[in-house]
Coordinates of C-alpha atoms in Angstrom, one line a residue:
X1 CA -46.8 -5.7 222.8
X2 CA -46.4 -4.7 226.2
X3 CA -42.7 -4.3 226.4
X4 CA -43.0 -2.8 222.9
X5 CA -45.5 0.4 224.3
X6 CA -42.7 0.7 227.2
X7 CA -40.2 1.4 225.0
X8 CA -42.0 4.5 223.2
X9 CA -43.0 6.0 226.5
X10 CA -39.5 6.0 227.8
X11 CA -38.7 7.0 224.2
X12 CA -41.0 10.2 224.3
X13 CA -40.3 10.7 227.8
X14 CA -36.3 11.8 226.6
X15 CA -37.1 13.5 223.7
X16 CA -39.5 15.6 225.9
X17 CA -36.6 16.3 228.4
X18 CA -33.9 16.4 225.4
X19 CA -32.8 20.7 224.7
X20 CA -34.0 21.4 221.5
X21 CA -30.5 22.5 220.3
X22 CA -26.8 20.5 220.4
X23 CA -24.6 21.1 223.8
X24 CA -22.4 22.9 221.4
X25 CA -24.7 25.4 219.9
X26 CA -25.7 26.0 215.7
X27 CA -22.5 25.6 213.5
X28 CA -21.8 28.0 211.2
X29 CA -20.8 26.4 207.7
X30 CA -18.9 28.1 204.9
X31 CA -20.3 26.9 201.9
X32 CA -17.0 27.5 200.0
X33 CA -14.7 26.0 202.3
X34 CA -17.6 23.4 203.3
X35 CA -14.8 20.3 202.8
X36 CA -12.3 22.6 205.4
X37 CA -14.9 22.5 207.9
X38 CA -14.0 20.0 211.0
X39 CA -17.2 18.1 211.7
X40 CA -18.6 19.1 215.0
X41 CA -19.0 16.3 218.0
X42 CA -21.5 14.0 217.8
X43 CA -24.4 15.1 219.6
X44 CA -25.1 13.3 222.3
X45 CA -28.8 12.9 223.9
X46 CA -28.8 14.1 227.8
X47 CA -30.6 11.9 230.1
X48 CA -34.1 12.3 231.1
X49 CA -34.5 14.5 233.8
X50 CA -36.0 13.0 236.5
X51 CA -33.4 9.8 236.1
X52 CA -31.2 8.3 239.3
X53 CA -28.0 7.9 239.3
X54 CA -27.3 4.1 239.4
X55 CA -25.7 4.1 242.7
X56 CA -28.5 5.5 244.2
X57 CA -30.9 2.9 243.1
X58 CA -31.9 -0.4 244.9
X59 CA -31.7 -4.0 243.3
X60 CA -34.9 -5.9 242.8
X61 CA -32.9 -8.8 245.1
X62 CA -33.9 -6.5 248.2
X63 CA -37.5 -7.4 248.6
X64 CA -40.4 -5.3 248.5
X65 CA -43.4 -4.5 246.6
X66 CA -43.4 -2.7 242.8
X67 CA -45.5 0.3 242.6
X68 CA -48.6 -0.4 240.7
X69 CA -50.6 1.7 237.9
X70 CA -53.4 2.6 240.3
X71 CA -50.8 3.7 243.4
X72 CA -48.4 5.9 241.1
X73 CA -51.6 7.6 239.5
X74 CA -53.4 7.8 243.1
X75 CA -50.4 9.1 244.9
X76 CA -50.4 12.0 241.9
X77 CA -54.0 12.9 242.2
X78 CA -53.6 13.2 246.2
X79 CA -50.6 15.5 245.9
X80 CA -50.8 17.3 242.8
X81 CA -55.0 16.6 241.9
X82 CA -54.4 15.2 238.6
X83 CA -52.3 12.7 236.6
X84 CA -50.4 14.8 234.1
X85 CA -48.5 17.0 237.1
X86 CA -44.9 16.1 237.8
X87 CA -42.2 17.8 240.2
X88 CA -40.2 20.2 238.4
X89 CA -36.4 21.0 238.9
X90 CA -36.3 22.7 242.5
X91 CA -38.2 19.5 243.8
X92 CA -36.1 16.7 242.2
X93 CA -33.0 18.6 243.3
X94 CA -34.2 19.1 246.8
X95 CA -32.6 16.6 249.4
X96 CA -31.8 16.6 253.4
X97 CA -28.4 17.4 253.7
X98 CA -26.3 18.6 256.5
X99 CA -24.5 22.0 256.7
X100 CA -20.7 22.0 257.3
X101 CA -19.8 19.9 259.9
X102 CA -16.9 22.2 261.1
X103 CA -19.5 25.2 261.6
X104 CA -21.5 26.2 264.1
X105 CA -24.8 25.0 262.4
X106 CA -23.5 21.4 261.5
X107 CA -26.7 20.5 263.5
X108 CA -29.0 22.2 260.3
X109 CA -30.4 21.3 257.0
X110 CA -29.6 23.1 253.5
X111 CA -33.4 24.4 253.0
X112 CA -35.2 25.2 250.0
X113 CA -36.8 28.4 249.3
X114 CA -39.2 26.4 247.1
X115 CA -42.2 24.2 248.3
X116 CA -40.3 21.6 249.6
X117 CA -38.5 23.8 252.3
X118 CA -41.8 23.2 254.2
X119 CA -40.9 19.3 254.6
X120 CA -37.2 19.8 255.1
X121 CA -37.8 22.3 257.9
X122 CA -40.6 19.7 259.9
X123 CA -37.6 17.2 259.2
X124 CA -35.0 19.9 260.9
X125 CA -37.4 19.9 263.9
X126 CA -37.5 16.7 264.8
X127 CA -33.6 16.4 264.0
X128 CA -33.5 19.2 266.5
X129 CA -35.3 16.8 268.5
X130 CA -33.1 14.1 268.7
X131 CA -30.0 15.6 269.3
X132 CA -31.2 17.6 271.9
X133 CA -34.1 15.7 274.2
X134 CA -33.5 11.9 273.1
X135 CA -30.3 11.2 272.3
X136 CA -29.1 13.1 275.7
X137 CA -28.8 11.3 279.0
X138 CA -29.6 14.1 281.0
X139 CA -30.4 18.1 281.2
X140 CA -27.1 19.2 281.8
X141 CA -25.5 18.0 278.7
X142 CA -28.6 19.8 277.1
X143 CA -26.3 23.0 275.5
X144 CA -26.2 24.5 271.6
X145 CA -22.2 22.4 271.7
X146 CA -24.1 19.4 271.9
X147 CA -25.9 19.9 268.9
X148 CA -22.6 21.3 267.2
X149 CA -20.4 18.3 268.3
X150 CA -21.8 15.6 266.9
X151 CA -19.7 14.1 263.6
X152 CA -21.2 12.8 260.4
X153 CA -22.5 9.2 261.6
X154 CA -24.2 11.6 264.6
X155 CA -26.2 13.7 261.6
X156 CA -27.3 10.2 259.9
X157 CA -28.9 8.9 262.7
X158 CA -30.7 12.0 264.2
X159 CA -32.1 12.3 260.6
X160 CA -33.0 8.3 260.0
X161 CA -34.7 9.0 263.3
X162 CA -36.5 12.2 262.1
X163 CA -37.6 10.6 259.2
X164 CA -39.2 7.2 260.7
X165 CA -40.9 9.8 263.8
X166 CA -43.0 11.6 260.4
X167 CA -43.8 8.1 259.2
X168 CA -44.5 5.3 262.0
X169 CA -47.0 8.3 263.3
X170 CA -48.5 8.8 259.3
X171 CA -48.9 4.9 259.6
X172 CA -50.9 5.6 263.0
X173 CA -48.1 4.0 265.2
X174 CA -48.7 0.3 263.5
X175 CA -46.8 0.4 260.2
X176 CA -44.3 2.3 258.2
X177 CA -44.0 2.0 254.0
X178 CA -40.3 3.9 252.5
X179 CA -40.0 4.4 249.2
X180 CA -36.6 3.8 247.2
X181 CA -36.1 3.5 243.2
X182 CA -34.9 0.5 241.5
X183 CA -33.4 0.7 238.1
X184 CA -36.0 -0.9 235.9
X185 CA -40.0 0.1 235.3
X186 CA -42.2 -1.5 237.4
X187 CA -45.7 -0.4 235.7
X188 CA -46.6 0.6 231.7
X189 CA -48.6 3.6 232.7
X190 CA -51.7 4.7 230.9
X191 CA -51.5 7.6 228.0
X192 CA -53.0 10.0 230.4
X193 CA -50.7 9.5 232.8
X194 CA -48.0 11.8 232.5
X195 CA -44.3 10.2 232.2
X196 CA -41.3 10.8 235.3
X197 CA -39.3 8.2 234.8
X198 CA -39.0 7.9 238.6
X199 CA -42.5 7.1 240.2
X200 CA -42.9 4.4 237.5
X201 CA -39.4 2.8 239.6
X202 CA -40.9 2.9 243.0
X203 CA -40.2 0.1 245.0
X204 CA -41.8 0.1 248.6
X205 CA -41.1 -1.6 252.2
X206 CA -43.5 -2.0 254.8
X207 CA -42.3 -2.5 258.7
X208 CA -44.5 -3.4 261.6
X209 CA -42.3 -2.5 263.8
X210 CA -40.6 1.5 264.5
X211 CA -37.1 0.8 264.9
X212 CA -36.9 -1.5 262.0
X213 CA -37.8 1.3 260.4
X214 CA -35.3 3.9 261.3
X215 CA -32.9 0.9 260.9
X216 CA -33.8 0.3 256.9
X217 CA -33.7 4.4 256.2
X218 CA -30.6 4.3 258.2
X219 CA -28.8 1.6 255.8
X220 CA -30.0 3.5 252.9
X221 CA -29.8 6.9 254.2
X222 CA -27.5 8.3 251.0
X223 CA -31.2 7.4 249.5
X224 CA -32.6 10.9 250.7
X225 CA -29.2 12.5 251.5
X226 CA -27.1 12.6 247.6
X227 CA -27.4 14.7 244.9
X228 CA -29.5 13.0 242.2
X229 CA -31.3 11.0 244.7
X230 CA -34.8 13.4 244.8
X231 CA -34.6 12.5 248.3
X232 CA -37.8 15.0 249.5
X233 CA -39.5 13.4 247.0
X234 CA -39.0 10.2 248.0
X235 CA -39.8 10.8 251.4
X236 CA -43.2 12.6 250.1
X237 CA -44.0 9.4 248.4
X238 CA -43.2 7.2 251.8
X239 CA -45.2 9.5 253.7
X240 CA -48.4 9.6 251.5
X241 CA -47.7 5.3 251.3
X242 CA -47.6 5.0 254.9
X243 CA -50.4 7.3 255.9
X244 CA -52.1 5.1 252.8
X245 CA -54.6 7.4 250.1
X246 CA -58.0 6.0 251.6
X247 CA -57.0 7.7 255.2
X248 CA -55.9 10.7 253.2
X249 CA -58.9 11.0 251.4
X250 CA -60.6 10.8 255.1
X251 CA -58.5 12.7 256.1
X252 CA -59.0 15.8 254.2
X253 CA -62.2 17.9 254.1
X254 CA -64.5 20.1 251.6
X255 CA -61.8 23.1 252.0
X256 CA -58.8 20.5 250.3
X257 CA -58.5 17.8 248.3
X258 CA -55.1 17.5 247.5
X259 CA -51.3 18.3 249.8
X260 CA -49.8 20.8 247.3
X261 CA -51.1 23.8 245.5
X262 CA -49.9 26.2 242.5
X263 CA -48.4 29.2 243.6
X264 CA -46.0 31.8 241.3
X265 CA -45.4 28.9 239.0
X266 CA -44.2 26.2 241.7
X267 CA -46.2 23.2 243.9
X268 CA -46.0 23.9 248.0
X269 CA -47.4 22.3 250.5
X270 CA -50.7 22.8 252.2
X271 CA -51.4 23.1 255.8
X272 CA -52.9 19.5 256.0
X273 CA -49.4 18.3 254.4
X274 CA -48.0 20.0 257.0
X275 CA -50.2 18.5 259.9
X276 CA -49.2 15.2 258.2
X277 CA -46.0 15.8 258.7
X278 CA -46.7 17.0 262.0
X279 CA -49.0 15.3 264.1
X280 CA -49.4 12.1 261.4
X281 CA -52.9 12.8 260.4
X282 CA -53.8 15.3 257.2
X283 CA -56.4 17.6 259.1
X284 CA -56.1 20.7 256.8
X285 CA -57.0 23.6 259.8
X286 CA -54.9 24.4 263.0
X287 CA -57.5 24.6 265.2
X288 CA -58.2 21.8 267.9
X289 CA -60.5 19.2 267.3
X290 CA -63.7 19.2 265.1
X291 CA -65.9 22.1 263.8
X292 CA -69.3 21.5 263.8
X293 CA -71.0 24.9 263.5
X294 CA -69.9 27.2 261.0
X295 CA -69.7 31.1 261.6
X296 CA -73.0 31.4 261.0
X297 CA -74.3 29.7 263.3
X298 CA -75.3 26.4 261.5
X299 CA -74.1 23.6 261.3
X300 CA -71.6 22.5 258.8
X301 CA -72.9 19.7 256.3
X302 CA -69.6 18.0 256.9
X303 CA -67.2 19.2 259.3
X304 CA -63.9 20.6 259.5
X305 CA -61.3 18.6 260.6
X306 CA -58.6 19.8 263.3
X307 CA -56.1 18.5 265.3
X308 CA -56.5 16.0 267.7
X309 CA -53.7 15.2 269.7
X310 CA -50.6 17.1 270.7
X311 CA -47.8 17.3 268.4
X312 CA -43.6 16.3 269.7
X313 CA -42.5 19.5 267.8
X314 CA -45.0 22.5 267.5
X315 CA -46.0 24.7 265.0
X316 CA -46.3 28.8 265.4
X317 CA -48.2 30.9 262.3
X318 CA -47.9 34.5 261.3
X319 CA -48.4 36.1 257.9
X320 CA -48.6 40.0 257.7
X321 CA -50.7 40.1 254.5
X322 CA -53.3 37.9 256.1
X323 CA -53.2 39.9 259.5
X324 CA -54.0 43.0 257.4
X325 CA -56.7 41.2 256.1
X326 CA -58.0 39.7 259.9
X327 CA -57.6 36.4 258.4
X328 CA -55.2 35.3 260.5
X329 CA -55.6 31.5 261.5
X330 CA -55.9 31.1 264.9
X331 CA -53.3 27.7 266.0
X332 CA -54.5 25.4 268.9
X333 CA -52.9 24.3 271.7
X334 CA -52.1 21.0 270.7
X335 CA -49.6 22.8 268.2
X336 CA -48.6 25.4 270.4
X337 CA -47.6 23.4 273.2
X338 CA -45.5 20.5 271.7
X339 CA -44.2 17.3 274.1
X340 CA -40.3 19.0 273.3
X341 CA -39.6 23.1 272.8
X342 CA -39.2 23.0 269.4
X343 CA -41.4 24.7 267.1
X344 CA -42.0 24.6 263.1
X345 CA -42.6 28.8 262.4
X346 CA -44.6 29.6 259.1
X347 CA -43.8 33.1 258.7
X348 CA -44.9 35.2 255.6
X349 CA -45.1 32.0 254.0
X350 CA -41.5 30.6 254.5
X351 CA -40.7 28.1 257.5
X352 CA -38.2 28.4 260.1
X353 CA -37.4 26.8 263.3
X354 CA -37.5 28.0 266.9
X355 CA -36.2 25.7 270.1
X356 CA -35.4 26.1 273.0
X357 CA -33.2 23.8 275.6
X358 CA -34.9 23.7 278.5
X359 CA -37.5 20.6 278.2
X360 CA -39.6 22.5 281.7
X361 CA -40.4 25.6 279.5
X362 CA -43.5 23.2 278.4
X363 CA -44.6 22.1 281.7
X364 CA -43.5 24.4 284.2
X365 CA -44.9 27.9 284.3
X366 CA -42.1 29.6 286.4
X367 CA -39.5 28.7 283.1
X368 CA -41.9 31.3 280.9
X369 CA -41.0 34.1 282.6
X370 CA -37.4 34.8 281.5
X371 CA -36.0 32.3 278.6
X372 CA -33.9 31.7 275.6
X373 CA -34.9 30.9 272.0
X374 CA -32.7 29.7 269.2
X375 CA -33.6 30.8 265.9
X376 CA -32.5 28.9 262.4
X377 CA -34.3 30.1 258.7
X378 CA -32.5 27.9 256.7
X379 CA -30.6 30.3 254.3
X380 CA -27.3 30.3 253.8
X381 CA -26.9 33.9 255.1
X382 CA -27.2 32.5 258.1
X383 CA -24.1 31.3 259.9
X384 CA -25.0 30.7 263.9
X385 CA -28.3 30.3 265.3
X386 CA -29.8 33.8 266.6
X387 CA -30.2 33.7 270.5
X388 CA -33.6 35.3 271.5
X389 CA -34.1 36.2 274.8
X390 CA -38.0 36.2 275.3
X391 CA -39.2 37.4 278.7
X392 CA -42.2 39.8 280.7
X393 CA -40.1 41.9 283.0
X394 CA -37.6 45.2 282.2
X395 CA -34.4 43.6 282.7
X396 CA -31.5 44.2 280.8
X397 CA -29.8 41.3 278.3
X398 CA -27.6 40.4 280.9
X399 CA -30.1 40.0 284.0
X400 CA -32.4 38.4 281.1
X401 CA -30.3 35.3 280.5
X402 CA -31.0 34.3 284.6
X403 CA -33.6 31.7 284.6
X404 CA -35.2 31.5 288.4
X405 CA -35.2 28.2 290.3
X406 CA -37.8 26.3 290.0
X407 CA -39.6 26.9 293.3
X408 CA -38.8 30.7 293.7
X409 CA -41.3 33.3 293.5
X410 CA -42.8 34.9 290.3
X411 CA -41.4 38.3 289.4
X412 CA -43.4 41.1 290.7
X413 CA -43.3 43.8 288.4
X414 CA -44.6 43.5 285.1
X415 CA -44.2 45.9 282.0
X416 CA -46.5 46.4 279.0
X417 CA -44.7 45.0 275.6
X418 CA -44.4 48.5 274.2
X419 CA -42.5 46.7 271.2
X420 CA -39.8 50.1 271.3
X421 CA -36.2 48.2 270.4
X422 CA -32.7 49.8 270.4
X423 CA -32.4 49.7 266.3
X424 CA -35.4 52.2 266.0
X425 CA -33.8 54.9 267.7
X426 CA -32.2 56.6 264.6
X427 CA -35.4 56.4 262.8
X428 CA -38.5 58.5 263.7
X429 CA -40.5 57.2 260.6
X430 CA -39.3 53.2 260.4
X431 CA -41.7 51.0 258.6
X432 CA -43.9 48.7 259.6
X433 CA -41.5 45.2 259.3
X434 CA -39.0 47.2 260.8
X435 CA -40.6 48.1 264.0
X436 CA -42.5 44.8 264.3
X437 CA -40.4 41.9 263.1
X438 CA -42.4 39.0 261.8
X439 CA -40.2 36.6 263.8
X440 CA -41.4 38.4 267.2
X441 CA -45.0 38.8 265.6
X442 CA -45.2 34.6 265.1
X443 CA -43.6 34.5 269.3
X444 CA -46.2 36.7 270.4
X445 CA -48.7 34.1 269.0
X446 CA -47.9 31.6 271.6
X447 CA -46.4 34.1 274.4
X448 CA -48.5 36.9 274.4
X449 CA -47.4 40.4 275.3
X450 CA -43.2 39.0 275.2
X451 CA -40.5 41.2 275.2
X452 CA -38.2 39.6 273.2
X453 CA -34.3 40.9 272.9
X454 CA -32.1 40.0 270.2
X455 CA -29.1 39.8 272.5
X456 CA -27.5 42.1 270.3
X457 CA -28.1 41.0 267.2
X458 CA -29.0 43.5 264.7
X459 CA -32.8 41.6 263.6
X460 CA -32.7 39.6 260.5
X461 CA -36.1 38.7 260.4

């Protein structure tokens, strides 16, 4: 009876992701010629939607522990807040692949415009990350070549590495859980559960120890990396296993009770996925530490959860519509001042990275006087990383990319940031993203008062 109800749930699960009309269109018929007529192909059904190719799918011989009824229908109510939500197209296509590796951003991700660009772009970080600050023996190798030079092997590691950072510190730095499909159904889910023909595969792997971890995502890296695989997905689902739904649950506060939210028709991510992603732990505000006392004055009957310890990559915040409306979050210092100078940017609601290669711009004060950024947004416009030059004194571009030893003195003069750039002199009446970029908006957050210079780059964001 069992296998029986299977079958008709896989059954209605194709017919719902069936077209309702033949690949080849209606067929005109002419009833007086009807026995002229050549009979069109066969129709043949597509498959469902959500299905793997079967390269991409483990064996059952590898070990592991099947997804249960109760886990796939928790891990929907924790991301989605209900049972009958699935990802749609833009998430199932979304994966972590590499840009060309001949170009000069062979080092970046493909992003997503949709909700899961969020992920990719904490992933990108932390792939920064690598290249630059781990996986180099010393500063003076530390240059934008060496994260250009790398081949493709180079690329899979920095990103298996990425990928087990997010999780061992989601399974609080004792345990890791990935997530891979096999090719069979592991549960018969209940009728109000809705089918994917994906979750229902899950297959998962536990590891006590970190590097065994990066080791396993490593041997199945083409897992997150080919088209088909749903690879963001998958890592969602390793993430949310690893950090386990009970800690989630604790996790999360009165303000959120669920990682992604509806917005113009497609699921993104909240700001406690993010700080999952981030820092390990889904605190759902940016602040430091705990809130108490509400604004008020009284105190809160359950608090607000912040975060708690400092991040390896940081995180920078800036939306213009919520500025307008003096709603702008206010990000702590545990975010803004990340272990390594690389920093997630939410920006108008679309994420970005900033880094920079100098690891004493974090602990030395001297190196925040006069510095470089490099700025990647993950669109395909974009064919280099912009150099920023971010800095307190009137210099010009040139002077600007000296950095002063370590044990000289500070500059003495010091200018106002009038934000006045070159590209506004042929406009007396240039609007208000014009004249202040977002991108300089969301650097001001942590550097107050910059100047920043494009280094003659006409500003793209």
């Amino acid at each position: 009876m069992e296998a029986e109800l299977q079958q008709i749930l896989v059954q209605v699960s194709e017919l719902q992701c069936r077209r309702l009309t033949p690949p080849h269109g209606p067929r005109l018929v002419d009833m007086g010629k009807e026995a002229e007529q050549v009979a069109a192909p066969p129709y043949r059904p597509l498959p469902p939607a959500c299905s793997i190719l079967k390269r991409l799918v483990v064996s059952p011989s590898l070990g592991g522990t099947a997804v249960t009824p109760q886990l796939t229908e928790s891990l929907r109510r924790i991301l989605f807040g209900g049972t009958f939500h699935v990802f749609n197209y833009e998430w199932r296509k979304s994966i972590f692949r590499f840009r060309d590796q001949n170009s000069e951003l062979s080092f970046a991700l493909e992003t997503d415009t949709g909700g899961a660009g969020a992920i990719q772009m904490v992933v990108q970080a932390r792939i920064i990350k690598h290249l630059l600050f781990i996986s180099q023996s010393s500063s003076e190798g530390r240059t934008l070549d060496s994260l250009i030079d790398g081949g493709q092997r180079d690329q899979e590691r920095a990103l298996a590495a990425a990928l087990s950072d997010s999780l061992w510190l989601a399974g609080q730095e004792v345990s890791a859980t990935i997530t891979l499909v096999t090719e069979d159904f592991c549960i018969t889910p209940h009728l109000d559960y809705k089918l994917d023909n994906f979750t229902e595969k899950l297959q998962l792997f536990t590891f006590k120890k970190k590097d065994d971890v990066r080791k396993f995502i490593l041997e199945h890296i083409h897992s997150f990396t080919q088209e088909g695989s749903h690879g963001v997905i998958l890592f969602l689902y390793s993430l949310v296993c690893s950090r386990t739904v009970d800690r989630l649950k604790e996790d999360l506060d009165s303000t959120s009770s669920h990682l992604l939210h509806l917005r113009l028709g497609n699921f993104v991510c909240r700001q406690a996925l993010l700080n999952l992603l981030l820092t390990g732990r889904a605190s759902p505000h940016v602040f430091n530490g705990t809130l108490y006392v509400g604004e008020d004055g009284l105190a809160l009957e359950r608090p607000l959860q912040g975060i708690l310890t400092r991040s390896d990559v940081g995180y920078l915040h800036w939306s213009r519509e919520q500025m307008e409306k003096h709603r702008l979050p206010q990000v702590g210092s545990m975010l803004k001042t990340p272990r390594f100078p690389v920093w997630v940017c939410a920006i108008n609601d679309s994420y970005s990275v900033v880094f920079g290669l100098n690891l004493l711009l974090l602990s030395d004060w001297r190196m925040e006087h006069l510095f470089q950024l490099l700025y990647y947004n993950g669109l395909s416009s974009q064919t280099k990383a912009a150099r920023l030059i971010v800095g307190e004194t009137n210099r010009t571009a040139s002077a600007l990319c000296v950095v002063p030893p370590p044990h000289s003195d500070p500059p003495s003069v010091f200018l106002s940031d009038t934000h006045s750039h070159h590209w506004e002199a042929s406009s007396t009446h240039s609007d208000g993203e014009k004249r202040f970029p977002s991108l300089e908006m969301t650097i001001r957050t942590k550097w107050g008062g910059a100047t920043i210079d494009w280094n003659d780059t006409l500003p793209f964001y």
